[in-house]
Structure formats: structure tokens, C-alpha cells
Short mmCIF file of C-alpha atoms and ligand atoms in Angstrom, two decimals:
data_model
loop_
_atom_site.label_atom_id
_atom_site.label_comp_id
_atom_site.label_asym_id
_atom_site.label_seq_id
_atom_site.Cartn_x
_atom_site.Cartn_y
_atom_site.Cartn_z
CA UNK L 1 -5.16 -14.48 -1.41
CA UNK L 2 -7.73 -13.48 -4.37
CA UNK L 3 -5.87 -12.76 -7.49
CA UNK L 4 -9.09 -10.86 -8.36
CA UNK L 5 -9.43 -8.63 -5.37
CA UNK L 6 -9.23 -5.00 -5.55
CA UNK L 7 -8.78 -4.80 -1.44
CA UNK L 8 -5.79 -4.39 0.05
CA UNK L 9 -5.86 -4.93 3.89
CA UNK L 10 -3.71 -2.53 5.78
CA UNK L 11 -2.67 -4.64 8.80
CA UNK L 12 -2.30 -1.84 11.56
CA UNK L 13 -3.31 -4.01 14.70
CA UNK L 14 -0.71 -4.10 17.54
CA UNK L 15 -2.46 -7.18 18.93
CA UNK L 16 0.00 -9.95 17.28
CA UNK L 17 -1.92 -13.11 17.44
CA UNK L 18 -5.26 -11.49 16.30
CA UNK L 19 -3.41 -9.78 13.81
CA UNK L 20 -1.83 -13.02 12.35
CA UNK L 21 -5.67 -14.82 12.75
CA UNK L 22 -7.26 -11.92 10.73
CA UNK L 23 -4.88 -11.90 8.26
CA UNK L 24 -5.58 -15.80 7.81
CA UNK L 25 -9.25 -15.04 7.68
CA UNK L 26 -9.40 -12.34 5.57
CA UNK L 27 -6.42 -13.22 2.76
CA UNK L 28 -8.86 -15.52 0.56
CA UNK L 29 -10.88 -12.17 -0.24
CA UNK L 30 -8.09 -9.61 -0.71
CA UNK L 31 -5.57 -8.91 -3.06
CA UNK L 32 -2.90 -8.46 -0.74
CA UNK L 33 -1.86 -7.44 2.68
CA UNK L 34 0.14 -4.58 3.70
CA UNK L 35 1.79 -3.95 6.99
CA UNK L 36 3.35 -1.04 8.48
CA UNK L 37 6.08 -0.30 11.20
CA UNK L 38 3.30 -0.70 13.89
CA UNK L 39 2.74 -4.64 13.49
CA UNK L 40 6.43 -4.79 12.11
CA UNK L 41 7.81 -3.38 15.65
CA UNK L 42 5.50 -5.47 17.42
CA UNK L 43 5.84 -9.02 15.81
CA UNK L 44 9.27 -8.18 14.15
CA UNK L 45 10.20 -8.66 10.47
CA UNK L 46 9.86 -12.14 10.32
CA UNK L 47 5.97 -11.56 10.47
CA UNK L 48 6.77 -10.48 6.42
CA UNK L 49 7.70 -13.87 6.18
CA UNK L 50 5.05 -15.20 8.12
CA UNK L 51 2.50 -13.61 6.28
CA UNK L 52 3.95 -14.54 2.92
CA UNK L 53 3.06 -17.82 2.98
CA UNK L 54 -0.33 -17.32 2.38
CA UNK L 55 -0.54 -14.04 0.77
CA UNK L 56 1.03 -11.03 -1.13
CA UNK L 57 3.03 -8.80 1.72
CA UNK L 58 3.35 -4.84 0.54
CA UNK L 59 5.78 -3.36 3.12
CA UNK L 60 4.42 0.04 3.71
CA UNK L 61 7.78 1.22 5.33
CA UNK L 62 7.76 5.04 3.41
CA UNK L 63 10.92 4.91 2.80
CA UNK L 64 12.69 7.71 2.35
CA UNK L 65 16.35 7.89 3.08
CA UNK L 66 19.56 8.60 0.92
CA UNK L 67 20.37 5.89 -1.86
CA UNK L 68 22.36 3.60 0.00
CA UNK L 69 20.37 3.16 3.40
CA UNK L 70 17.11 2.55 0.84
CA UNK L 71 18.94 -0.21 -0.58
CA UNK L 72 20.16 -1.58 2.65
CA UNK L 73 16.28 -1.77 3.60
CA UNK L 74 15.04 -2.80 0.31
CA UNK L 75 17.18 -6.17 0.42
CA UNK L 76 16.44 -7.56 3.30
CA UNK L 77 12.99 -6.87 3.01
CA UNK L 78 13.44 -8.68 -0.30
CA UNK L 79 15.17 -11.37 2.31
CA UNK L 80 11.91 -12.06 3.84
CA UNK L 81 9.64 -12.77 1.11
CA UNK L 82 7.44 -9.26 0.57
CA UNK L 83 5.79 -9.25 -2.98
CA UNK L 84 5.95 -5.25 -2.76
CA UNK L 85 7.40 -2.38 -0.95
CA UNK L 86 5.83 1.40 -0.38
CA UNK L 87 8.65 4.30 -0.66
CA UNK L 88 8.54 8.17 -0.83
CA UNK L 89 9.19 9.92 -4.09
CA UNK L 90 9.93 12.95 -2.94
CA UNK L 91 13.60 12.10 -1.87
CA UNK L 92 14.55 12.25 -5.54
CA UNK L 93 15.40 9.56 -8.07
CA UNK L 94 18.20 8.54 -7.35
CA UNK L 95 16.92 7.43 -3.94
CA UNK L 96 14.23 5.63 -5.63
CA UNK L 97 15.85 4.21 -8.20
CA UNK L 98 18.18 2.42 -5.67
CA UNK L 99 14.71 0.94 -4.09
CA UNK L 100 13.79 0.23 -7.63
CA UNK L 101 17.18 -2.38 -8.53
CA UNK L 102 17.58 -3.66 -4.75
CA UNK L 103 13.67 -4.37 -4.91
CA UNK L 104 14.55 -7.34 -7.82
CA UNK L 105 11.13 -9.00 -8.33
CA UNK L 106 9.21 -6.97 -5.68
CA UNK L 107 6.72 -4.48 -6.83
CA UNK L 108 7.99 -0.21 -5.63
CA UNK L 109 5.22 2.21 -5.01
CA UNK L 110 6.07 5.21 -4.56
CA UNK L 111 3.91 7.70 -2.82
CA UNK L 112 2.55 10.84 -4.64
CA UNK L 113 0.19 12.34 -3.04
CA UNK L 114 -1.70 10.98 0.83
CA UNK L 115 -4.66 11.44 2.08
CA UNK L 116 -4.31 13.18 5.77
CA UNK L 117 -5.12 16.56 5.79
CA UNK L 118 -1.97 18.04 6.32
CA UNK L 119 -0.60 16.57 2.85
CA UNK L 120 -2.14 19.74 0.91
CA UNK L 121 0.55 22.08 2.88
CA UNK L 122 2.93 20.47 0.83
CA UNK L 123 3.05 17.19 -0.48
CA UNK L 124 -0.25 16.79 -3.05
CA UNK L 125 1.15 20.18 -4.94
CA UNK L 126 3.42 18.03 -6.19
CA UNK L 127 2.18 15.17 -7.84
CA UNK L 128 2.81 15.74 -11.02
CA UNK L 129 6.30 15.94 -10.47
CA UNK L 130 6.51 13.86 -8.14
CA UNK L 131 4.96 10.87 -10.93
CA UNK L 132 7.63 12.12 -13.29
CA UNK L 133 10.49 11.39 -10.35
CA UNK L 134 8.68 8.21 -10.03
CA UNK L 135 8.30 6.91 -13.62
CA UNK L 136 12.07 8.06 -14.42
CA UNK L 137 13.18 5.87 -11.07
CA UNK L 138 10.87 2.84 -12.55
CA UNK L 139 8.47 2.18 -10.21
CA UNK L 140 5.54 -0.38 -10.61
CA UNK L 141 3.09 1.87 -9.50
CA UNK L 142 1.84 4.94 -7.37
CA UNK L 143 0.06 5.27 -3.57
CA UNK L 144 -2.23 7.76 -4.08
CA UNK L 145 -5.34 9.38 -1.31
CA UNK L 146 -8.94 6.44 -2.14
CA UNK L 147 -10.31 10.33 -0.22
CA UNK L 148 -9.36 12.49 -2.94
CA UNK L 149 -11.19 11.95 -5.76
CA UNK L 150 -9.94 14.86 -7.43
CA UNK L 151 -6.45 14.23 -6.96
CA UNK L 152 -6.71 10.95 -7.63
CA UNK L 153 -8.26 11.84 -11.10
CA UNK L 154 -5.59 14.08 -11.90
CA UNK L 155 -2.34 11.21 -10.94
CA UNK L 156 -4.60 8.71 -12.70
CA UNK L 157 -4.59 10.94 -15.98
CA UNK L 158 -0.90 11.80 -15.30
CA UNK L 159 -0.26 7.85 -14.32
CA UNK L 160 -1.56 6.10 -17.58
CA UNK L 161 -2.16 2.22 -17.30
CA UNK L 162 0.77 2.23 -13.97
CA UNK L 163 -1.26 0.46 -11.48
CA UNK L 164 -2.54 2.69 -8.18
CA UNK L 165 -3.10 1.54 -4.55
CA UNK L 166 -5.50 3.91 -2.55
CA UNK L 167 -6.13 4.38 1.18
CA UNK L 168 -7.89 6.79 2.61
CA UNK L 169 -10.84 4.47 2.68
CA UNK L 170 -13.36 4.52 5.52
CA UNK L 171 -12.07 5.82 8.77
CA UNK L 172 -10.60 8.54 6.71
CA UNK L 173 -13.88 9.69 4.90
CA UNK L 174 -13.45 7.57 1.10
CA UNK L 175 -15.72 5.39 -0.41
CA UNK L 176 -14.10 2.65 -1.74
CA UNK L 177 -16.73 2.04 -5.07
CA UNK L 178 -15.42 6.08 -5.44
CA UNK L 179 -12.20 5.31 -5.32
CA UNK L 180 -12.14 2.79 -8.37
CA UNK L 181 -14.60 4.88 -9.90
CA UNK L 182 -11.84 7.93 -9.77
CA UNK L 183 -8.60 6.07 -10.84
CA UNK L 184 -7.55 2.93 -8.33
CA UNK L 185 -6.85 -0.29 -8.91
CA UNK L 186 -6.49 -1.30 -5.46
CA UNK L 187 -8.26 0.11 -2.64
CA UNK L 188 -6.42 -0.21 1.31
CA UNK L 189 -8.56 -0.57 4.02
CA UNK L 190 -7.75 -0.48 7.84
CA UNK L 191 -9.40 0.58 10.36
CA UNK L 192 -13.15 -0.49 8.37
CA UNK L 193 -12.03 -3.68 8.38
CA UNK L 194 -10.19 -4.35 11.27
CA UNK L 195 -12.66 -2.08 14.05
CA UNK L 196 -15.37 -4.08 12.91
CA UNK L 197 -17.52 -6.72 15.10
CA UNK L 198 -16.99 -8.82 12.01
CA UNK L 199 -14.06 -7.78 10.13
CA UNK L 200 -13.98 -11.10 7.51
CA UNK L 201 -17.59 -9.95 6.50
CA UNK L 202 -17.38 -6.44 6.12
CA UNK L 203 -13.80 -6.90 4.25
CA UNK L 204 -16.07 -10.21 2.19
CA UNK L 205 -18.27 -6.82 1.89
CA UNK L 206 -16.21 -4.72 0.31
CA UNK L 207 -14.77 -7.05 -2.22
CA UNK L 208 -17.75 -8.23 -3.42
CA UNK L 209 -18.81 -4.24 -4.26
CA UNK L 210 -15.45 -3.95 -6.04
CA UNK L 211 -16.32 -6.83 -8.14
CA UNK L 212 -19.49 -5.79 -9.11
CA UNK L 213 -17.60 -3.22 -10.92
CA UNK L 214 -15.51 -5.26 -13.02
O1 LIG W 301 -7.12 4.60 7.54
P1 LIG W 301 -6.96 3.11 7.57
O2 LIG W 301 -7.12 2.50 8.93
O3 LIG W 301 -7.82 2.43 6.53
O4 LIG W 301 -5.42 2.73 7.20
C1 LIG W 301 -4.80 3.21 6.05
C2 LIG W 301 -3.41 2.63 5.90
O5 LIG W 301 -2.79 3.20 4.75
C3 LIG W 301 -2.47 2.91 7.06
O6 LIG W 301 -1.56 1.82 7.16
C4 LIG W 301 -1.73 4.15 6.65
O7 LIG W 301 -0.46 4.26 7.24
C5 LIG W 301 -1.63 3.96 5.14
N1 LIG W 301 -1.59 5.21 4.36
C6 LIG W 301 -2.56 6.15 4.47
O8 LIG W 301 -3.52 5.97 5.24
C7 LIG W 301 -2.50 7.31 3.69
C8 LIG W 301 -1.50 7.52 2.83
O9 LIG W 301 -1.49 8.60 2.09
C9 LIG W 301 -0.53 6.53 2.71
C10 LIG W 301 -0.62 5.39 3.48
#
């Protein structure tokens, strides 16, 4: 893993052994990697673990249950050696603050506004309260749309120096220099990276343009 790295790989093959090999490959020029129920359901939750040992794990399980079944996930994530875990906000505070104490060392983002189209029925409204629920619960930072520059302006002003992770980049339409420009500090990338004929160069890529900003 880079500790310099703005990218955040988003882990969403199904394939297990190429997703393990790519991970490998890729971890020296991103920040972290974050995987999702697709590879967790396929490789099981020891691939947290797995992956751990040569990287920064984000858990990017949305969760969004009632207080007690958030906790219930949170530790034994925590169990298996995840630097950071992804929850909703819009469950309420209380939900999130029980991510927030089981989580312990691990880093919470909480997601407060996404980047599908379908999140401005209801969802990116809300963002402004939904960073409020957030910073009251004590999160480390926010999950908000890399494809949404002006949303992402508007949490950034709202979100002061709290750190944000964006996807949204790529095979959803952002630009990932945009992004940064607009308000991340980390930028996800999936499909980009992963659909590529040479995924290590094109992520290589895409760090090295992130850099160049610093
Ligand atoms: O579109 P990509 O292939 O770069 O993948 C983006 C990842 O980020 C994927 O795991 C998805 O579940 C997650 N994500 C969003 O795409 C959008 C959100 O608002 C939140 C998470």
C-alpha cells in the first residue's frame, strides 16, 4: 500500500484468485482497498483478513440496520483486521454511533450522498443533514458521488477538513483529477481499473495524475 495514494481500489471482481492477484499487484500504488458483499460472498470474510496483510481493507458493507445488529457486524469485521468500514447515515445516530464505538480503531464512513442516478429521488436532498447525523455519531469521514461535482462541493463545504472517499469514477461518468479538484481526498475506482487489459497500469495511471496535484 502507498501511504500517499489518493486511489482507492474498489475490489468488485467475483473471480477469487484474480481478485486476490490484482489486489497484490495493484496495493503498492493505492491507498487502500475496499471490498464489497460481491467478493465477500464469494471468497468469504476471511478474504478481509487476507487482504490485510498487505494493505488497508475498507469494508464497503452499507450498513444500515438498528443499533445492535450494526454493532454485531462492526466487531467482527473489526475481528478480521479491516482498517475501515462504509455505513449508511440515514438510519439515524444512534445506529451510527453504535458502528462508531464497536468500530474501535477502524475508520466509519458514512454515506451522504451516491452517485447512481436514482440517489437524487431521495437520498442526495439530504446531505446536509445527513453530515450533521454523521458528525454528531463521530464518524472519520464521508462517501460522497467522485460524479457529482456539485454535490460534492456542497458536502465538502458542509464537511470541513473530515476526510472524503469518492466513487463514481469512470464507468460511472467522473473524472477522477475532477473529483479532487471538487472536494475528495480519496478517489474509488472499479470497474476502470479492474475491466482494463492492464489494470496495474491504468490504476499506476491514475495515481500518478492524483499526485501531480499534490
Ligand atoms: O463504478 P465502479 O466500478 O468504479 O465501482 C464503484 C464502487 O463504489 C462499487 O463498489 C460501488 O458499490 C461503490 N459505491 C458507488 O459506486 C457509489 C456510491 O455512492 C457508493 C459506493
Amino acid at each position: 500500500m502507498s501511504d500517499g495514494s489518493r486511489l482507492i481500489l474498489a475490489l468488485d471482481l467475483v473471480d477469487v484468485g484474480r481478485a486476490l492477484r490484482m489486489a497484490q499487484d495493484i496495493s503498492p500504488h493505492c491507498f487502500a482497498i475496499k471490498v464489497n458483499w460481491p467478493i465477500i460472498l464469494h471468497a468469504g470474510p476471511q478474504i478481509i483478513r487476507e487482504i490485510s496483510r498487505f494493505s488497508r481493507v475498507i469494508c464497503d458493507l452499507k450498513l444500515a440496520d438498528i443499533p445492535n445488529t450494526n454493532r454485531l457486524i462492526v466487531e467482527r469485521v473489526r475481528e478480521l483486521g479491516a482498517w475501515g468500514v462504509i455505513a449508511h447515515s440515514f438510519v439515524g445516530q444512534d445506529s451510527l454511533r453504535a458502528v462508531v464505538e464497536a468500530a474501535g480503531d477502524m475508520k466509519v464512513f458514512s454515506v451522504v450522498a451516491m452517485s447512481h442516478p436514482g440517489a437524487s429521488d431521495l437520498l442526495n436532498r439530504f446531505h446536509d443533514m445527513l453530515i450533521d447525523i454523521s458528525m454528531k455519531a463521530g464518524v472519520y469521514g464521508f462517501v460522497a458521488p467522485g460524479n457529482n461535482e456539485a454535490v460534492l462541493r456542497q458536502i465538502r463545504a458542509r464537511a470541513g477538513g473530515m476526510k472524503i472517499i469518492s466513487p463514481g469514477i469512470g464507468a460511472q461518468g467522473g473524472d477522477e483529477v475532477s473529483a479532487v479538484a471538487a472536494g475528495a481526498d480519496y478517489v474509488i475506482v472499479g470497474r476502470k481499473i479492474y475491466q482494463a487489459s492492464d489494470p496495474v497500469k491504468v490504476a499506476m495511471e491514475i495515481d500518478q495524475r492524483l499526485s501531480m496535484m499534490l
